[in-house]
Tab-separated table of C-alpha atoms and ligand atoms in Angstrom:
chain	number	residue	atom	x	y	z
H	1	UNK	CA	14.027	-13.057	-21.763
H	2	UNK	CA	13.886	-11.170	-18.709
H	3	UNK	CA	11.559	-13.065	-16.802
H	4	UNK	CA	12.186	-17.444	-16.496
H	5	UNK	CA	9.870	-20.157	-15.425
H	6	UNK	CA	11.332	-23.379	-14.549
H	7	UNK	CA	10.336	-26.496	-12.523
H	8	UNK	CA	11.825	-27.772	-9.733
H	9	UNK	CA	10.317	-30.678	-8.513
H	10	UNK	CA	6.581	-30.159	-8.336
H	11	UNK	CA	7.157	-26.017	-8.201
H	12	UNK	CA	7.156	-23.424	-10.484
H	13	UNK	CA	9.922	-20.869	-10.128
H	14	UNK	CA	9.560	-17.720	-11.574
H	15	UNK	CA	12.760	-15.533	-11.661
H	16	UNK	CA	13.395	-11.837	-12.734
H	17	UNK	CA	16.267	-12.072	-14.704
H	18	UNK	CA	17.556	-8.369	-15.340
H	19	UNK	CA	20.689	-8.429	-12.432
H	20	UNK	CA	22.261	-5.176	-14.312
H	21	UNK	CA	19.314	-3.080	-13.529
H	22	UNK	CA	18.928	-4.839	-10.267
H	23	UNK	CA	15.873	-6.815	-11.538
H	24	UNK	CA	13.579	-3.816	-11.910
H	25	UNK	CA	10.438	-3.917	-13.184
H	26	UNK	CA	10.305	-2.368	-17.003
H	27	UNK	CA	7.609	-2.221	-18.878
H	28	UNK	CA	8.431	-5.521	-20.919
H	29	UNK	CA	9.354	-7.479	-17.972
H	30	UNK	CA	5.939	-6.328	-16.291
H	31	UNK	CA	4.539	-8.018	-19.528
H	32	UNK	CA	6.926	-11.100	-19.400
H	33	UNK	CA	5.764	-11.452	-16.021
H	34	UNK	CA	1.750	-11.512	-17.185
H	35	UNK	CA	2.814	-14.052	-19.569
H	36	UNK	CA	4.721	-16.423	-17.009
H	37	UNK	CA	1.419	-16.347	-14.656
H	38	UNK	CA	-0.387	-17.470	-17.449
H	39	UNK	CA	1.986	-20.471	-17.764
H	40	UNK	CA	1.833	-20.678	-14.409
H	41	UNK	CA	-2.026	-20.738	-13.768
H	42	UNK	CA	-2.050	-23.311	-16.880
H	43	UNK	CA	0.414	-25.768	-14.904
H	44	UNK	CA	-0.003	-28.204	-12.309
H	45	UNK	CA	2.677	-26.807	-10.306
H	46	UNK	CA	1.598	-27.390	-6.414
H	47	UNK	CA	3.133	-23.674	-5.455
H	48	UNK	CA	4.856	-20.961	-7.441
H	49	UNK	CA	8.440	-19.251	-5.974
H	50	UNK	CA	9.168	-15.699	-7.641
H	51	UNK	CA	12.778	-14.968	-6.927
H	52	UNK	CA	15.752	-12.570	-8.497
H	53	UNK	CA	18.760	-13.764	-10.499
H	54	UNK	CA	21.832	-12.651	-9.014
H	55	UNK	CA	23.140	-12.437	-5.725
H	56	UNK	CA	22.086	-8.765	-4.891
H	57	UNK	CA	18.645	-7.902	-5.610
H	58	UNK	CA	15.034	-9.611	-5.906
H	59	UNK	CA	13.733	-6.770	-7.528
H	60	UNK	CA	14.445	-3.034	-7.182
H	61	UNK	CA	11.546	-1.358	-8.238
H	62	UNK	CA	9.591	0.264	-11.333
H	63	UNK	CA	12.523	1.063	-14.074
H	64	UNK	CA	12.449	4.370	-13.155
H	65	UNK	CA	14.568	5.708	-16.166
H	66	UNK	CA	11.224	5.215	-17.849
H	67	UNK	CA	9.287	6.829	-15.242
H	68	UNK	CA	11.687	9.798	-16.391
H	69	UNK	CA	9.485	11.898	-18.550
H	70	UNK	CA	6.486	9.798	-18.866
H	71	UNK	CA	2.707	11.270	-19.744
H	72	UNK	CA	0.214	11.253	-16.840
H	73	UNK	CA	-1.738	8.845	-18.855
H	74	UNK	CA	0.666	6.486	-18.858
H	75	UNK	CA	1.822	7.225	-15.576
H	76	UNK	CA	-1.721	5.651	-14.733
H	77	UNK	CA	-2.090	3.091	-17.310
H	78	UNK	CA	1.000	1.596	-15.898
H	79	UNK	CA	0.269	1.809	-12.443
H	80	UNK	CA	-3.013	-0.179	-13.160
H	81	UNK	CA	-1.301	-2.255	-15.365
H	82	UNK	CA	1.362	-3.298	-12.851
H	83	UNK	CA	-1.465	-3.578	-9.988
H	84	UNK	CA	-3.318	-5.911	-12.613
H	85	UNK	CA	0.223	-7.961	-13.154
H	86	UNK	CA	0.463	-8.065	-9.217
H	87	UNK	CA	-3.021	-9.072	-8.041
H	88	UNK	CA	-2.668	-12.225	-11.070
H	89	UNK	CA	-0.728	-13.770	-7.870
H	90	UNK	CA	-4.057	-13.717	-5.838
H	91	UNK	CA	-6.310	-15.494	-9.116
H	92	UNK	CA	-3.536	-18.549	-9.737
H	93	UNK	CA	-4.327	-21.614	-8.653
H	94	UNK	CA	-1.706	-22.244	-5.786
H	95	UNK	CA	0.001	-20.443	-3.280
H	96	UNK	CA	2.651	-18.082	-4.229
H	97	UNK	CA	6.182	-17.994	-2.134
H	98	UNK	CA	8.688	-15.263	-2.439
H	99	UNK	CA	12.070	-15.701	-1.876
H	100	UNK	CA	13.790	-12.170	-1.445
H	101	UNK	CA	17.381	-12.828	-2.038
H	102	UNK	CA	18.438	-8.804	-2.129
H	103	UNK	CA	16.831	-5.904	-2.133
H	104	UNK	CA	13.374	-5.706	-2.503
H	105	UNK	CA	12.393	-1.823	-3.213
H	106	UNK	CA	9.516	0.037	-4.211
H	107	UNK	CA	7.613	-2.226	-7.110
H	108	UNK	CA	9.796	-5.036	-5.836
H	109	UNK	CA	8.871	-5.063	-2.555
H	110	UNK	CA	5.239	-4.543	-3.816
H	111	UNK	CA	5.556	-8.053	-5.928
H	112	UNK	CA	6.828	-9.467	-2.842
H	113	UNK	CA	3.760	-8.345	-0.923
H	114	UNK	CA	1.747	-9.771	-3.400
H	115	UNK	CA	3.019	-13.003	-3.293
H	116	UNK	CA	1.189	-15.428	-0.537
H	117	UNK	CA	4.318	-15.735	1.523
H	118	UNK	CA	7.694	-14.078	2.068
H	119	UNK	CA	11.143	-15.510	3.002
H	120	UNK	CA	14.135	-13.376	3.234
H	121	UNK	CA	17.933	-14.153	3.248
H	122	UNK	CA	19.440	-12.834	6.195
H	123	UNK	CA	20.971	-10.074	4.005
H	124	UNK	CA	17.840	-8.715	2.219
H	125	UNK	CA	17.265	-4.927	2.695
H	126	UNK	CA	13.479	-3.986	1.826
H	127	UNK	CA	11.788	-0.540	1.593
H	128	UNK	CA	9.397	1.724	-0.307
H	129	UNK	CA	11.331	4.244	-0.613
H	130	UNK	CA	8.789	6.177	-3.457
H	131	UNK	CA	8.507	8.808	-1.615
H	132	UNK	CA	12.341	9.796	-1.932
H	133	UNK	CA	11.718	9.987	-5.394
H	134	UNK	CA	8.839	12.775	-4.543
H	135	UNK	CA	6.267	9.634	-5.496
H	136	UNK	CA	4.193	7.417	-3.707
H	137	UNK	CA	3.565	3.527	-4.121
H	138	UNK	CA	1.991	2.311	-7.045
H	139	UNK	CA	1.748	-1.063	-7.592
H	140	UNK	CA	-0.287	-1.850	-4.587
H	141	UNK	CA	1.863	-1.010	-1.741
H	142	UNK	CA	0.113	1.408	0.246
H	143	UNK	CA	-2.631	-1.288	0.546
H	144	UNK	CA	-1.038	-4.182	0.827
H	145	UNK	CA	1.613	-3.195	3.629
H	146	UNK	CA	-1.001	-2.326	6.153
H	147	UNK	CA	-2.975	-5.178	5.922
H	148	UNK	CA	0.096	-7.042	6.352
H	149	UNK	CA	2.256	-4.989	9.129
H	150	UNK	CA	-0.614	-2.513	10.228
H	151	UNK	CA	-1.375	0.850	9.653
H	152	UNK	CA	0.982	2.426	12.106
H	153	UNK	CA	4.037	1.021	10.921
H	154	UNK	CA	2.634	0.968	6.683
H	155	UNK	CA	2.447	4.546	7.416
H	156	UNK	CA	6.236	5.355	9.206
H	157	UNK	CA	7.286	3.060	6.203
H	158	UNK	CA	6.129	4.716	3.202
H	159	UNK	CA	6.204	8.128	4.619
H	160	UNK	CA	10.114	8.073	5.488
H	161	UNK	CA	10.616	5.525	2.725
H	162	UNK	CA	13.395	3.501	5.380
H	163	UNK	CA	15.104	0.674	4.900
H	164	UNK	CA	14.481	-2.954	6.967
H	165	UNK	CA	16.647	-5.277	7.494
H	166	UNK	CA	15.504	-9.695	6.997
H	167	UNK	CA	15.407	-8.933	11.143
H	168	UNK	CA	13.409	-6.208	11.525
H	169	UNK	CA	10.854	-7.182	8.400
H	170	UNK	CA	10.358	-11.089	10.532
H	171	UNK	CA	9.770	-9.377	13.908
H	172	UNK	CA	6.676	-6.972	12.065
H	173	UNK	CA	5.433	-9.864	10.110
H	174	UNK	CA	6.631	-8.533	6.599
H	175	UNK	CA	8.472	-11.665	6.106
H	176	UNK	CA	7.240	-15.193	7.236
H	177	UNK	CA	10.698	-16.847	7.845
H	178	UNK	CA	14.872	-16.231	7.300
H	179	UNK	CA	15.893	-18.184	4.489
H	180	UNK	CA	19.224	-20.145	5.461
H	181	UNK	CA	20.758	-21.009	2.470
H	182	UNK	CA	19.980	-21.075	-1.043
H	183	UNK	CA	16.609	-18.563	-1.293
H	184	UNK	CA	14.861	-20.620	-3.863
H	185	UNK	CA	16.021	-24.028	-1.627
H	186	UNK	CA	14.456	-22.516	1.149
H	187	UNK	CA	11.470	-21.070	-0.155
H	188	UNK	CA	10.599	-25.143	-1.382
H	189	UNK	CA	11.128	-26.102	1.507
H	190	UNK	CA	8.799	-24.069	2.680
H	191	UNK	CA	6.520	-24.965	0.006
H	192	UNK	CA	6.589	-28.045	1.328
H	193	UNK	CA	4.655	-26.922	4.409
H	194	UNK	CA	1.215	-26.919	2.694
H	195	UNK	CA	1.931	-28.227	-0.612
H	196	UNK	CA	0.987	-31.874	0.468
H	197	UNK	CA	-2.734	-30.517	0.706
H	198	UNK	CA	-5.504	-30.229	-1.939
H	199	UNK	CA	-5.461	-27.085	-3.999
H	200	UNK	CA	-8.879	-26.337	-3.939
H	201	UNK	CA	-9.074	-26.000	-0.194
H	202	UNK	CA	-5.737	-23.846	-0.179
H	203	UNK	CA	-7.269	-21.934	-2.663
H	204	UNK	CA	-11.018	-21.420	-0.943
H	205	UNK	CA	-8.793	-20.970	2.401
H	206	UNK	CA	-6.705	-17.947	0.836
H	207	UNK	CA	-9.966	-16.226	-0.468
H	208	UNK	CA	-11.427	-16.375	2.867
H	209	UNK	CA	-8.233	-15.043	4.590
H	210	UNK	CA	-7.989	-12.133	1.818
H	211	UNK	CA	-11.527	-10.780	2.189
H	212	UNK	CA	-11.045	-10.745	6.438
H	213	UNK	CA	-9.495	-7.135	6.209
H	214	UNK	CA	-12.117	-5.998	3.532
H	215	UNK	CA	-15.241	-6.722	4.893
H	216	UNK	CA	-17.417	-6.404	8.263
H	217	UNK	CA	-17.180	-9.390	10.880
H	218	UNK	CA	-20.813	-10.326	10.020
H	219	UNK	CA	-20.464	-10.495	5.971
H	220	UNK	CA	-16.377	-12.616	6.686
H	221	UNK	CA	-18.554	-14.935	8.577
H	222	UNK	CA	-20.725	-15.568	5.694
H	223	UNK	CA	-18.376	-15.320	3.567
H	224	UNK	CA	-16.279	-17.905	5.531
H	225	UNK	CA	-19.649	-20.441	5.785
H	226	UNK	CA	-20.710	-20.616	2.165
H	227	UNK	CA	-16.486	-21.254	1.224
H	228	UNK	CA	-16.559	-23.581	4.054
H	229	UNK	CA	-19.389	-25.552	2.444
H	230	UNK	CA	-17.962	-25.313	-1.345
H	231	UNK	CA	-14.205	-26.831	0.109
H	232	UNK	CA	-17.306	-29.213	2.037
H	233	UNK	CA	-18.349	-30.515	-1.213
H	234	UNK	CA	-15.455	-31.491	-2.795
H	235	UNK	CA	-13.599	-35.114	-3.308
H	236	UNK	CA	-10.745	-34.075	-1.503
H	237	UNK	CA	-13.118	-32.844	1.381
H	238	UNK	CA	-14.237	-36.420	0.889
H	239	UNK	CA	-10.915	-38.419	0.842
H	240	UNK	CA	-9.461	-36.356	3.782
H	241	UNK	CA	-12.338	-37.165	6.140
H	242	UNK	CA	-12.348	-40.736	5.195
H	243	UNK	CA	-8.503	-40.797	5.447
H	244	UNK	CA	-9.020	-39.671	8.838
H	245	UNK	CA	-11.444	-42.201	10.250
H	246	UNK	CA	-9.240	-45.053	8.495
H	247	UNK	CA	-6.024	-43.583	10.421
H	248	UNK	CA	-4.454	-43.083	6.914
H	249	UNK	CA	-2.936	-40.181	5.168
H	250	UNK	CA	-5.376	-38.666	2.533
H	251	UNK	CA	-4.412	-39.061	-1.106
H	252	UNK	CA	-5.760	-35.681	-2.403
H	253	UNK	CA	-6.556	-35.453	-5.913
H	254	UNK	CA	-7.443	-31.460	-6.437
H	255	UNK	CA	-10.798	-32.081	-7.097
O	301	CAA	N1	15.170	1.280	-12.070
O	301	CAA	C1	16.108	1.296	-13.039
O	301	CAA	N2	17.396	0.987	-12.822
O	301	CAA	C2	17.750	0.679	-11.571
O	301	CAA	C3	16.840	0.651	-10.512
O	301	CAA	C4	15.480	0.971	-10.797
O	301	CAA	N3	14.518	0.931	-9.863
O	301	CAA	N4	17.498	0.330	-9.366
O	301	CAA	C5	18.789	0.141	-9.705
O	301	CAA	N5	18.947	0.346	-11.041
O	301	CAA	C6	20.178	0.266	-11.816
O	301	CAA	C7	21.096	1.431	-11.512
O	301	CAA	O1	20.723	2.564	-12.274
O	301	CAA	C8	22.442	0.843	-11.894
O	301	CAA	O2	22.540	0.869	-13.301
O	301	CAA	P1	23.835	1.555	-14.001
O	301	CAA	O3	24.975	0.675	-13.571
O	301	CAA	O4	23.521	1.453	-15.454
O	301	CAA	O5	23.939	2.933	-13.459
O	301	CAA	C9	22.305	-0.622	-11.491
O	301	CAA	O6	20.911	-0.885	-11.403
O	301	CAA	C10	22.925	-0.919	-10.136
O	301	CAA	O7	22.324	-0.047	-9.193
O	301	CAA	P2	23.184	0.867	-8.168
O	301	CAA	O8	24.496	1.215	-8.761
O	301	CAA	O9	22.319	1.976	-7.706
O	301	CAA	O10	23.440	-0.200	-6.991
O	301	CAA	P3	23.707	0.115	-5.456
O	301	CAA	O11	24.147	-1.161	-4.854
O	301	CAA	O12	24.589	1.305	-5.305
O	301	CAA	O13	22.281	0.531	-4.841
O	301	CAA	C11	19.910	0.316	-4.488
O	301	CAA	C12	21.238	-0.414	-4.785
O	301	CAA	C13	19.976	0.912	-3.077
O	301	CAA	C14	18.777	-0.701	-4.586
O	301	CAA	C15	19.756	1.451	-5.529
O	301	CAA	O14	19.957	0.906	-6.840
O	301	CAA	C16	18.402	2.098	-5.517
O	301	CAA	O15	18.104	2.874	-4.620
O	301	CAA	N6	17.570	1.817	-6.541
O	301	CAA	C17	16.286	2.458	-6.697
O	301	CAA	C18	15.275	1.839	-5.777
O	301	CAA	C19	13.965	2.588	-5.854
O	301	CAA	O16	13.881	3.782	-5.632
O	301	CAA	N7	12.888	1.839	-6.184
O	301	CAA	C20	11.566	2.401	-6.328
O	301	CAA	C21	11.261	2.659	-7.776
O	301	CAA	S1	9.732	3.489	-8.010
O	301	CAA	C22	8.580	2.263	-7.823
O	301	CAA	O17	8.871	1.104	-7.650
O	301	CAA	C23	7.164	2.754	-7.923
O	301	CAA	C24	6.162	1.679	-7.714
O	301	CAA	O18	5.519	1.632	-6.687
O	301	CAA	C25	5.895	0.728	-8.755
């Protein structure tokens, strides 16, 4: 198998495991991926971490010795079908973390973006560097990175395909923290941040935060009053007010 999900503690961990072609994403591990996020979104895991095996790379990119030669058709079938793959991260049930223990390139740094939110080791080099290849993103990258960094710097990105540094990707906001350590350690620690509250909220809270960049200020605000009301209705919603007039900590049950 080139893709593992394990447990650790109350966290899924999905790894690429493919080190001698620097994690990169093939066709079959694309699939194996599908499959773990269906595992995944099945679970009761309280936040998933998507990590690398190996000490050099998270993931380098689309296998491009099967780009080599490929049909336009399936040149597209596969760049909806790894967009598909990708955007999973957005429909599962809890927050995604990813812990970018190498390089991150092209499709990698795409499955990064993807994820909810990005740690680096001090050592991880990150790029999208398609267009060296004469190509352009493909799995979501020339929409994702602006929304994250901004147009300006999306665009010097992917048009001169450079390489950041952990540094450089903290100080524009690619990645959320420096992961001291072990990547996968960190990136529970992390977890731990906003793991301790109810997945249903997280979950209306991430949809809200998603459709901000999509939509005009007048339909977000909607938007963020009827998903205000839905996390309103809930037990946890409940329990966490209650909790709060009692001076206790909430005891959130996910429903
Ligand atoms: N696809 C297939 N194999 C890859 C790969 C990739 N994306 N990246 C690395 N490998 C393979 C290499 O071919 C090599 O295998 P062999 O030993 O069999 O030759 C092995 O992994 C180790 O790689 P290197 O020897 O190149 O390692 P390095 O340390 O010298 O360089 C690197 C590391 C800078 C990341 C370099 O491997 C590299 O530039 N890789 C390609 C990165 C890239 O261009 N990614 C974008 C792909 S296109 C894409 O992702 C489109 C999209 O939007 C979905």
């Amino acid at each position: 198998m080139s893709v593992e999900l394990t447990r650790q503690d109350e966290f899924a961990v999905v790894t690429l495991n493919r080190p001698e072609a620097l994690n990169a994403l093939s066709a079959a591990v694309l699939r194996e991926l599908d499959q773990a996020f269906d595992a995944v979104a099945a679970g009761d895991a309280r936040a998933l971490i998507v990590t690398g095996a190996g000490a050099k790379a998270f993931c380098a990119g689309a296998d491009i010795k099967e780009l080599t030669g490929r049909s336009l058709s399936a040149q597209r079938r596969d760049a909806a079908y790894g967009q598909a793959v990708l955007a999973r991260l957005d429909e599962l049930p809890m927050p995604s973390v990813a812990a970018i223990n190498g390089y991150a390139f092209g499709g990698g740094l795409e499955l990064a973006l993807a994820c909810t939110f990005r740690l680096a080791v001090p050592t991880a080099k990150m790029a999208l560097p398609e267009i060296k290849l004469g190509l352009i993103p493909g799995y979501g990258g020339t929409q994702r990175l602006p929304r994250v960094v901004g147009e300006a710097r999306a665009l010097e990105l992917i048009l001169s395909g450079r390489t950041l540094d952990a540094e450089e990707a903290l100080r524009i906001g690619l990645v959320h923290r420096i992961a001291e350590g072990d990547p996968v350690a960190a990136a529970i620690a992390y977890a731990r941040t906003f793991s301790v509250h109810g997945l249903p909220a997280l979950k209306l809270a991430r949809d809200a935060v998603k459709r901000a960049l999509d939509v005009p200020l007048h339909e977000g605000l909607k938007l963020e009053a009827d998903l205000n009301t839905l996390a309103f209705q809930t037990r946890d919603a409940a329990e966490g007010m209650s909790a709060f007039m009692e001076k206790r900590k909430p005891k959130f049950t996910d429903r």
